[in-house]
PDB file of C-alpha atoms and ligand atoms in Angstrom:
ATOM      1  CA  UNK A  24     -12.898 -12.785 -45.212  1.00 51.00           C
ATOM      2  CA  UNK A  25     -11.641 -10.678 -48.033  1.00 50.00           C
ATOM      3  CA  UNK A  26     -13.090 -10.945 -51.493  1.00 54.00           C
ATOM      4  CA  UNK A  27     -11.203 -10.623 -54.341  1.00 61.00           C
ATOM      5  CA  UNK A  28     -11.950  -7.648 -56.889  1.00 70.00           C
ATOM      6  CA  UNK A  29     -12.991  -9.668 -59.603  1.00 67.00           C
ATOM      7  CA  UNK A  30     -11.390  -6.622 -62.167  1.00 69.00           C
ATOM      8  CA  UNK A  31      -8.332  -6.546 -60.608  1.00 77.00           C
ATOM      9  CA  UNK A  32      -5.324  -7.595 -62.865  1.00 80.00           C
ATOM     10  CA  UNK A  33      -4.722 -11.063 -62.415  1.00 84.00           C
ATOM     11  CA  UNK A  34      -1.087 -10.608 -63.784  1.00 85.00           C
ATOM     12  CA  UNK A  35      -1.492 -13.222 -66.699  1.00 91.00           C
ATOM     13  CA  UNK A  36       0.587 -11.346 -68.710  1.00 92.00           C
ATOM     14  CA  UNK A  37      -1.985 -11.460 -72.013  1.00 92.00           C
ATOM     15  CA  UNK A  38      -2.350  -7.269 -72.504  1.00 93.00           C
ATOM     16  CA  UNK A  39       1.941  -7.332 -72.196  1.00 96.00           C
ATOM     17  CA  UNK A  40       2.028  -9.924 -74.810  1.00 95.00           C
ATOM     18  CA  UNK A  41      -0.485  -8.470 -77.648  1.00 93.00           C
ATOM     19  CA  UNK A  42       2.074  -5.038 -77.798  1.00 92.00           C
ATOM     20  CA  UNK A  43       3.598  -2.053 -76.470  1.00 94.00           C
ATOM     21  CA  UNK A  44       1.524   0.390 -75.504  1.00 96.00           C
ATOM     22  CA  UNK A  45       1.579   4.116 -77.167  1.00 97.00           C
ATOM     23  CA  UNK A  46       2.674   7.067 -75.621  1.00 98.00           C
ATOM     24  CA  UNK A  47       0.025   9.995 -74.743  1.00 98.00           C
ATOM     25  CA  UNK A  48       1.383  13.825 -73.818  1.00 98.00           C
ATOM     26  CA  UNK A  49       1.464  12.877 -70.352  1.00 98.00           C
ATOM     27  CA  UNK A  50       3.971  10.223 -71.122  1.00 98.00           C
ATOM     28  CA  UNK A  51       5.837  12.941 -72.501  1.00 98.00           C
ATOM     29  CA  UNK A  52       8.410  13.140 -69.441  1.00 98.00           C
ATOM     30  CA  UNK A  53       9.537   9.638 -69.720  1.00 98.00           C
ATOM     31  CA  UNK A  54      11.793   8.862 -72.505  1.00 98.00           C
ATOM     32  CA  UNK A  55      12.541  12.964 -72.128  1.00 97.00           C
ATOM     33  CA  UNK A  56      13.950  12.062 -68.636  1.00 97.00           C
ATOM     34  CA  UNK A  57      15.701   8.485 -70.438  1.00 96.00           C
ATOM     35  CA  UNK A  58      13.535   6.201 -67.952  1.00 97.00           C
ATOM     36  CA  UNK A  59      12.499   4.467 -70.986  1.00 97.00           C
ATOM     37  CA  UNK A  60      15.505   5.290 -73.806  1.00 96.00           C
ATOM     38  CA  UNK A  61      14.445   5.990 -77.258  1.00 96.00           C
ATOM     39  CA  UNK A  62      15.997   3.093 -78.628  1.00 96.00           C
ATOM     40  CA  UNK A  63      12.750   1.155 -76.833  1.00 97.00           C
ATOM     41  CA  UNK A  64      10.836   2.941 -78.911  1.00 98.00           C
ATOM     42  CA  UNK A  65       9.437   2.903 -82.700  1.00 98.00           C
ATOM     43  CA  UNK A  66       6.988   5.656 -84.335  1.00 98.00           C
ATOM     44  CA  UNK A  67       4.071   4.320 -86.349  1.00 98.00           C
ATOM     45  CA  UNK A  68       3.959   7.745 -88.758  1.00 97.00           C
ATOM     46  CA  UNK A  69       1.501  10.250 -90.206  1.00 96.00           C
ATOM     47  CA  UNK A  70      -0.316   8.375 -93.007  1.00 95.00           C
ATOM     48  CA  UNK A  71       1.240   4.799 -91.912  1.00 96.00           C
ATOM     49  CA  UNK A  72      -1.073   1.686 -92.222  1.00 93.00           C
ATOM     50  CA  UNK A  73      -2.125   0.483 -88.242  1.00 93.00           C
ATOM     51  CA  UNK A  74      -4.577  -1.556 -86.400  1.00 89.00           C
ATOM     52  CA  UNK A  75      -6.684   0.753 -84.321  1.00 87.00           C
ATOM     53  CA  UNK A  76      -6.977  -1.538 -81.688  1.00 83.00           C
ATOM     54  CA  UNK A  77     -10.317  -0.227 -80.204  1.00 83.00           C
ATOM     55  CA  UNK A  78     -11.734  -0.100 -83.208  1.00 83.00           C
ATOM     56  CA  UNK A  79     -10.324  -3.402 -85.095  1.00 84.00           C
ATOM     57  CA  UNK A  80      -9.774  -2.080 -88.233  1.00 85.00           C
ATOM     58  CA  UNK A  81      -6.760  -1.084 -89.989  1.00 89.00           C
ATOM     59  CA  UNK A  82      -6.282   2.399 -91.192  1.00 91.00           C
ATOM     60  CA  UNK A  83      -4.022   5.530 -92.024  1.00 93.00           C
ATOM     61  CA  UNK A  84      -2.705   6.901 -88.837  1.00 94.00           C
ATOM     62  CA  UNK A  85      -3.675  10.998 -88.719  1.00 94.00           C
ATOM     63  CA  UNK A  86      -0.809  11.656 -87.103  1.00 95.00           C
ATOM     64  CA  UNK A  87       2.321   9.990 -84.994  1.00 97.00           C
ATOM     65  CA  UNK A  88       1.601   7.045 -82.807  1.00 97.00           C
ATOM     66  CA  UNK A  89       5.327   6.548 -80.961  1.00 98.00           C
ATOM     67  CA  UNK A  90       5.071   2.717 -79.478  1.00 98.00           C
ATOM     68  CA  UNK A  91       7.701   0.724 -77.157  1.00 98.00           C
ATOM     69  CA  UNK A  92       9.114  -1.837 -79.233  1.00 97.00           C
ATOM     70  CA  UNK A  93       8.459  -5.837 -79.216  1.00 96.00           C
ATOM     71  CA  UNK A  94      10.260  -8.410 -78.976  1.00 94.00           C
ATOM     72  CA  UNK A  95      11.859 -10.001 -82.121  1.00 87.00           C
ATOM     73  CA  UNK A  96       9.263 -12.031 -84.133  1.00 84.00           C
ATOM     74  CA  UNK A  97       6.923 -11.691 -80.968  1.00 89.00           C
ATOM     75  CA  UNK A  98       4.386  -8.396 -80.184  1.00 93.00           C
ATOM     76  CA  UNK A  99       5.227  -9.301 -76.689  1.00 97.00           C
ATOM     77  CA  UNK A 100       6.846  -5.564 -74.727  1.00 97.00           C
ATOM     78  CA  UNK A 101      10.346  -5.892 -74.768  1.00 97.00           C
ATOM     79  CA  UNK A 102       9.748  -4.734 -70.816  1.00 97.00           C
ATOM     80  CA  UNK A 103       7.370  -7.774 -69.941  1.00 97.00           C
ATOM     81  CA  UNK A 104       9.590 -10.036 -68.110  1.00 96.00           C
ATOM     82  CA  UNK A 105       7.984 -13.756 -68.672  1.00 93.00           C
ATOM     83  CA  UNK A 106      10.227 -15.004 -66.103  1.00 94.00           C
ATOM     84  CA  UNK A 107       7.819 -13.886 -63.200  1.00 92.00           C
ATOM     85  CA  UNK A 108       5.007 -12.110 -65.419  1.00 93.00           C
ATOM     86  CA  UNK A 109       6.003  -8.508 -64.374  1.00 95.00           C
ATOM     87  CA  UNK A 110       6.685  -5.579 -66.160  1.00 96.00           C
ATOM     88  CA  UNK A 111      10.429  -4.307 -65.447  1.00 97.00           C
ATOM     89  CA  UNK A 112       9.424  -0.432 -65.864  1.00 97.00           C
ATOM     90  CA  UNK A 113       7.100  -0.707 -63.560  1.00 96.00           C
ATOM     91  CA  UNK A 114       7.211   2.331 -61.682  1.00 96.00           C
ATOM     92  CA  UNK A 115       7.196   4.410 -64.909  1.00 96.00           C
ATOM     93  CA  UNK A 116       4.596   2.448 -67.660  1.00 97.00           C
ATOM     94  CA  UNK A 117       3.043   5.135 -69.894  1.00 98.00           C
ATOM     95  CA  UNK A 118      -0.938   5.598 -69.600  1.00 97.00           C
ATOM     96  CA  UNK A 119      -2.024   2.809 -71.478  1.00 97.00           C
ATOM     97  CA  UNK A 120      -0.178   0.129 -69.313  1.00 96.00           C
ATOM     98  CA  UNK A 121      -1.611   2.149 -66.083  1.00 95.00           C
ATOM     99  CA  UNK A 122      -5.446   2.149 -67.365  1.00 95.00           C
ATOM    100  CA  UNK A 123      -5.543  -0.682 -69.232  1.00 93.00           C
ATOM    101  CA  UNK A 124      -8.098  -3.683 -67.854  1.00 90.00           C
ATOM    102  CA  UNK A 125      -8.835  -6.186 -70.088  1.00 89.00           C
ATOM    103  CA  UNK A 126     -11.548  -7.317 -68.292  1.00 87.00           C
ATOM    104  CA  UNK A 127     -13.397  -3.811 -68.246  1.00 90.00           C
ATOM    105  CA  UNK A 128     -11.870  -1.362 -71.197  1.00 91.00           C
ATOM    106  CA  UNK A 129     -14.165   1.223 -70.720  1.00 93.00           C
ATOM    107  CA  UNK A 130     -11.014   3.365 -69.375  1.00 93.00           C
ATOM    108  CA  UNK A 131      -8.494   2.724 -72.317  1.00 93.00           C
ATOM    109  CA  UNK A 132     -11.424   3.310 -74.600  1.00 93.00           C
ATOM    110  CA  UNK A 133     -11.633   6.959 -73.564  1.00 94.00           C
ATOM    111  CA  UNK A 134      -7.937   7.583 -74.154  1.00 94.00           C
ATOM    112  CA  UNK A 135      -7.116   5.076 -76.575  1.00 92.00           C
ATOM    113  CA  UNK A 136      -6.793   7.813 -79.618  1.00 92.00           C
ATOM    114  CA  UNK A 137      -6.865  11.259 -77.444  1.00 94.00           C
ATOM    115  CA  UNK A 138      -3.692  13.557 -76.956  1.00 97.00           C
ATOM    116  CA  UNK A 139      -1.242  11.517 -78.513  1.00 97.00           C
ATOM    117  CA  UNK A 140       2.625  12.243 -78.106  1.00 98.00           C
ATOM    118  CA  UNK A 141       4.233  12.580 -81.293  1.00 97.00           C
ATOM    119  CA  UNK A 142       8.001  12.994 -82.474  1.00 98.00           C
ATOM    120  CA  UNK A 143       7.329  16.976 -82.901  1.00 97.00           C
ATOM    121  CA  UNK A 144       6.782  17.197 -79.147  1.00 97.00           C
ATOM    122  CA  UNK A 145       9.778  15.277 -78.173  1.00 97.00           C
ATOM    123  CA  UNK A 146      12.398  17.044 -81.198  1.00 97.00           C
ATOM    124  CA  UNK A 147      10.786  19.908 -82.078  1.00 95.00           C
ATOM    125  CA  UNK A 148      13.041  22.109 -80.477  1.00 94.00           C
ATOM    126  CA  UNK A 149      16.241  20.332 -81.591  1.00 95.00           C
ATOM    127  CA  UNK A 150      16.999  22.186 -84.839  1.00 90.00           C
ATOM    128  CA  UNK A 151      19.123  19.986 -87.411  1.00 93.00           C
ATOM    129  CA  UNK A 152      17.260  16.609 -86.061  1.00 95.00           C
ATOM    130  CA  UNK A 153      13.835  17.593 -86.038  1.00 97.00           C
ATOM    131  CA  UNK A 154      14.653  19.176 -89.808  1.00 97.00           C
ATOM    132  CA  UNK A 155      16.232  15.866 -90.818  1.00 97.00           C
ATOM    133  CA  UNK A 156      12.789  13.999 -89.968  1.00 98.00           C
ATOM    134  CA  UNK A 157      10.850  16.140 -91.495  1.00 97.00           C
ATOM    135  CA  UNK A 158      12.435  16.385 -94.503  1.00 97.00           C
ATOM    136  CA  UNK A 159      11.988  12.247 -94.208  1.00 98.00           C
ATOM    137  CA  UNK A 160       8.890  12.372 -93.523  1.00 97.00           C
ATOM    138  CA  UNK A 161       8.047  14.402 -96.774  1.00 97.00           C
ATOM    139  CA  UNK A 162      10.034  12.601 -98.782  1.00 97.00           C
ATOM    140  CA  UNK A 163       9.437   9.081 -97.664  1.00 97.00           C
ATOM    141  CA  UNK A 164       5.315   9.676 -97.262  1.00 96.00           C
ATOM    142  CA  UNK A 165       3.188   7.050 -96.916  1.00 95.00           C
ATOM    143  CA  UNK A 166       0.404   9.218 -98.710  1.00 93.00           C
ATOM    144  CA  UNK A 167       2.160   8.379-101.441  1.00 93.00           C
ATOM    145  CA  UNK A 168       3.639   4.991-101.163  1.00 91.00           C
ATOM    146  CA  UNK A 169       0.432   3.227-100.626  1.00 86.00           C
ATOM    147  CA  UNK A 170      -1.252   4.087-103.639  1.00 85.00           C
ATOM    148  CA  UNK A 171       2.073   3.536-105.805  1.00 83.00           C
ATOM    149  CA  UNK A 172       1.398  -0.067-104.660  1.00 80.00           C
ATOM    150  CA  UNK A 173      -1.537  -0.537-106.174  1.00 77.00           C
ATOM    151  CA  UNK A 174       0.559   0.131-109.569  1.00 75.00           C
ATOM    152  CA  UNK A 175       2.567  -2.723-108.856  1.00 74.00           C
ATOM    153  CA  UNK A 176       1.887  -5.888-110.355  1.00 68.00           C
ATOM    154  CA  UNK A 177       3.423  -9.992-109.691  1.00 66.00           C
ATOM    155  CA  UNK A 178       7.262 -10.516-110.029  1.00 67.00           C
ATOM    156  CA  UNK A 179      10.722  -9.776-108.565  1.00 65.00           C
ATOM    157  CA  UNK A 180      12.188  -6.605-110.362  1.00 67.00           C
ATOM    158  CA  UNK A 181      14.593  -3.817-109.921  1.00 68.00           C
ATOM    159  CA  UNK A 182      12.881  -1.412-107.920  1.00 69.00           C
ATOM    160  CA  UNK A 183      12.132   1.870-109.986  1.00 69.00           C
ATOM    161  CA  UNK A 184      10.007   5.207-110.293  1.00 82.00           C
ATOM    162  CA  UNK A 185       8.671   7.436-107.182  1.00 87.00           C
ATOM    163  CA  UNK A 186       8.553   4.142-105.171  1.00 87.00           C
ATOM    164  CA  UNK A 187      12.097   3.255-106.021  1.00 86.00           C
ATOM    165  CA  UNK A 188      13.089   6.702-105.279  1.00 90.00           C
ATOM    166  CA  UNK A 189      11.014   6.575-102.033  1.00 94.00           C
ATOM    167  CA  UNK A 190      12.456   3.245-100.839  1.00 92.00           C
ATOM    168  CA  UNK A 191      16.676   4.368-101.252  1.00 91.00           C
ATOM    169  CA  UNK A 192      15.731   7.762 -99.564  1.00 94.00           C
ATOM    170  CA  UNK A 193      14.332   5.462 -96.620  1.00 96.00           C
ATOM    171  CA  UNK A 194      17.343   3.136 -96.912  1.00 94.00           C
ATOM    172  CA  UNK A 195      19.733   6.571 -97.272  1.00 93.00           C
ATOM    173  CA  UNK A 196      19.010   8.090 -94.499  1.00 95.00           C
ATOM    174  CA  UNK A 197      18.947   5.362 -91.922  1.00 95.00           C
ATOM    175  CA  UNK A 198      22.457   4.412 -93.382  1.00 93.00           C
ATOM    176  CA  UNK A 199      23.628   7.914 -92.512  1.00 93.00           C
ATOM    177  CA  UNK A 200      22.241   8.427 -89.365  1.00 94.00           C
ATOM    178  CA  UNK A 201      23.439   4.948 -88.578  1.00 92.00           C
ATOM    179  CA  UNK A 202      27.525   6.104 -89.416  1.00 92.00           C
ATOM    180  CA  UNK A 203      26.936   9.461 -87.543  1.00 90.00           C
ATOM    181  CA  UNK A 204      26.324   7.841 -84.469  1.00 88.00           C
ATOM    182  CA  UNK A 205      28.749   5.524 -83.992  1.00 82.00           C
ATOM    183  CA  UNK A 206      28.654   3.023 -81.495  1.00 68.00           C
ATOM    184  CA  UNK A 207      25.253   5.638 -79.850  1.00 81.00           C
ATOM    185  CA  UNK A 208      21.942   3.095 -79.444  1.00 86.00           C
ATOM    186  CA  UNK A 209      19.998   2.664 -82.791  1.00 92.00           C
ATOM    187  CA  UNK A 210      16.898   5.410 -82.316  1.00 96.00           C
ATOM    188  CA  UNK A 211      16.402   4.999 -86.346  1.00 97.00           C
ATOM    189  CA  UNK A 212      12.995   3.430 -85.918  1.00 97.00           C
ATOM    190  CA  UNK A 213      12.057   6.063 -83.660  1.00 98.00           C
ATOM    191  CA  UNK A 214      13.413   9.242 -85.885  1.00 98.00           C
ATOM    192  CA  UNK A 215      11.703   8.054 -89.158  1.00 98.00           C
ATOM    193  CA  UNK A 216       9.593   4.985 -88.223  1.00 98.00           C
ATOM    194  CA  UNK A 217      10.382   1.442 -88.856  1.00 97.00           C
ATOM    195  CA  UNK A 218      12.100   1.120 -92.069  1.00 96.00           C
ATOM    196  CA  UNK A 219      10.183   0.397 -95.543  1.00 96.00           C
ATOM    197  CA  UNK A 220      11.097  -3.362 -95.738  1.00 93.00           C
ATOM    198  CA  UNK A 221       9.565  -4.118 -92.039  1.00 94.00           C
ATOM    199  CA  UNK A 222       6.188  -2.247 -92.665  1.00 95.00           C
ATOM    200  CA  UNK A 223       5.735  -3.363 -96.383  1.00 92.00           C
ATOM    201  CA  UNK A 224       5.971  -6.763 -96.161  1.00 91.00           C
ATOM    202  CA  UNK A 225       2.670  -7.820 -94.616  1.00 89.00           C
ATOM    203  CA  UNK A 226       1.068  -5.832 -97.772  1.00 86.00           C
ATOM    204  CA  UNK A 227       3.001  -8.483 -99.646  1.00 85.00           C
ATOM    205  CA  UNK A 228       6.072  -6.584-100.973  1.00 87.00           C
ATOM    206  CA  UNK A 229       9.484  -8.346 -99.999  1.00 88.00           C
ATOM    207  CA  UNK A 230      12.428  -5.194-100.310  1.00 89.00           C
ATOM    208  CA  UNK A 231      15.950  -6.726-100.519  1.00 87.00           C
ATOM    209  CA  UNK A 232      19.172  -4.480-101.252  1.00 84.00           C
ATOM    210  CA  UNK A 233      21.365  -6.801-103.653  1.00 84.00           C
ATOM    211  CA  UNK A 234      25.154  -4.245-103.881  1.00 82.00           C
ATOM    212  CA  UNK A 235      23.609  -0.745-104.691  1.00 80.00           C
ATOM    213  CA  UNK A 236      20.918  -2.014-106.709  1.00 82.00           C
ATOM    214  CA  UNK A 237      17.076  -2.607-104.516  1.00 82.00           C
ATOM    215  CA  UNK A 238      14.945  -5.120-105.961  1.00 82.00           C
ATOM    216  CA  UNK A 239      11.463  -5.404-105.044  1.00 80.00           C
ATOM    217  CA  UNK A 240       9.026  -8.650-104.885  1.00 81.00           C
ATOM    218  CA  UNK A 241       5.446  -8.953-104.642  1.00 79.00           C
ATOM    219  CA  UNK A 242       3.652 -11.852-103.347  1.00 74.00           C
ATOM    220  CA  UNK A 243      -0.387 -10.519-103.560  1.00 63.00           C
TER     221      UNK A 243
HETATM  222  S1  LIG B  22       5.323  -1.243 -70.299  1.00 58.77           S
HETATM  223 FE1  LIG B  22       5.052  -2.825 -68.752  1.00 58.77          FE
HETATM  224  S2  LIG B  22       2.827  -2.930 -68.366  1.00 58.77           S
HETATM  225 FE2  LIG B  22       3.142  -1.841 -70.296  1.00 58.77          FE
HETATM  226  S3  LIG B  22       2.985  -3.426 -71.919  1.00 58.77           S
HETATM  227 FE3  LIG B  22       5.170  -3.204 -71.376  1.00 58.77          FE
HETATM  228  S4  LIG B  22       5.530  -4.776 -69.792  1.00 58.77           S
HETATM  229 FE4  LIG B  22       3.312  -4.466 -69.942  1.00 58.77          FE
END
């Protein structure tokens, strides 16, 4: 009589539905090859706020974490299918997906935060792009948009000084890249992260463009 592993994956779907995994250098070859497109995929950047998920805590990422998107208003994979609890990129799911057992995480604890893929690996050969997020990066730095926050006190206002500057640079570029492409996928999330408005909010700062004028809200 056969017994059943009592680690294997049951298939409940719970590890699909907590988030995406992130990508490790040997991922590198799939969304190079466009098995997973890079419009799946978001970058948590350099200095960016995140849950390290091993650890529990919340801290400043040391360096790119590049993520397959959720689902809208969900952390569920956009690539978990609920209709019959499988994962639709099967044959190609990064690392994470292929080591991960939630019911023994020894594994995904000894990979968790080693050899991470970042965006330099995937565009650092493509001059004019990779210059483009770079000069984002530096420009839109969460080194120094978190502690311009704690400068901010109650209210709605106009948004003004470094972090109004920082915010319409964020806005700008998107916008740009946005025209440029036409009718291409959006990969804006990937390029330079998920925008300002999206990762602020949970620190209780609500970004809304009213014409050309951004005002800013805070709700501490
Ligand atoms: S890629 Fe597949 S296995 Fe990995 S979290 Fe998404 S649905 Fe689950």
């Amino acid at each position: 009589m056969k017994t059943q592993n009592p680690a294997a994956c049951r298939r409940c779907g719970t590890c699909c539905r907590k988030g995406g995994p992130s990508f490790h250098l040997s991922d590198k070859d799939i969304p190079e090859s466009g098995k997973i497109p890079l419009s799946a995929l978001y970058t948590i950047r350099e200095g960016e706020l995140a849950r390290d998920n091993v650890r529990g805590y919340l801290h400043p990422q040391p360096s790119d974490i590049i993520k397959i998107k959720g689902r809208e208003n969900a952390a569920t994979c956009i690539f978990f299918s609920e209709t019959d609890r499988s994962c639709t990129v099967y044959d190609f799911r990064p690392l994470e997906c292929r080591v991960l057992n939630c019911r023994d995480t020894r594994e995904i604890e000894k990979i968790y935060a080693e050899n991470r893929l970042g965006r330099r690996e995937l565009l650092g050969k493509i001059p004019g792009l990779w210059d483009l997020v770079q000069a984002h990066q530096q420009q839109c730095d969460y080194r120094e948009i978190l502690p311009a926050l704690r400068e901010l006190k109650g209210g709605k206002r106009k948004i003004s000084g470094r972090l109004g500057e920082i915010v319409h640079c964020d806005m700008l570029i998107r916008e740009q890249v946005r025209e440029r492409s036409g009718n291409k996928e959006d990969i804006n999330d990937f390029l330079f992260g998920r925008p300002l408005q999206t990762t602020l909010r949970p620190l209780g700062l609500h970004i809304r463009k009213e014409g050309e004028k951004i005002f800013i809200r805070t709700v501490f």
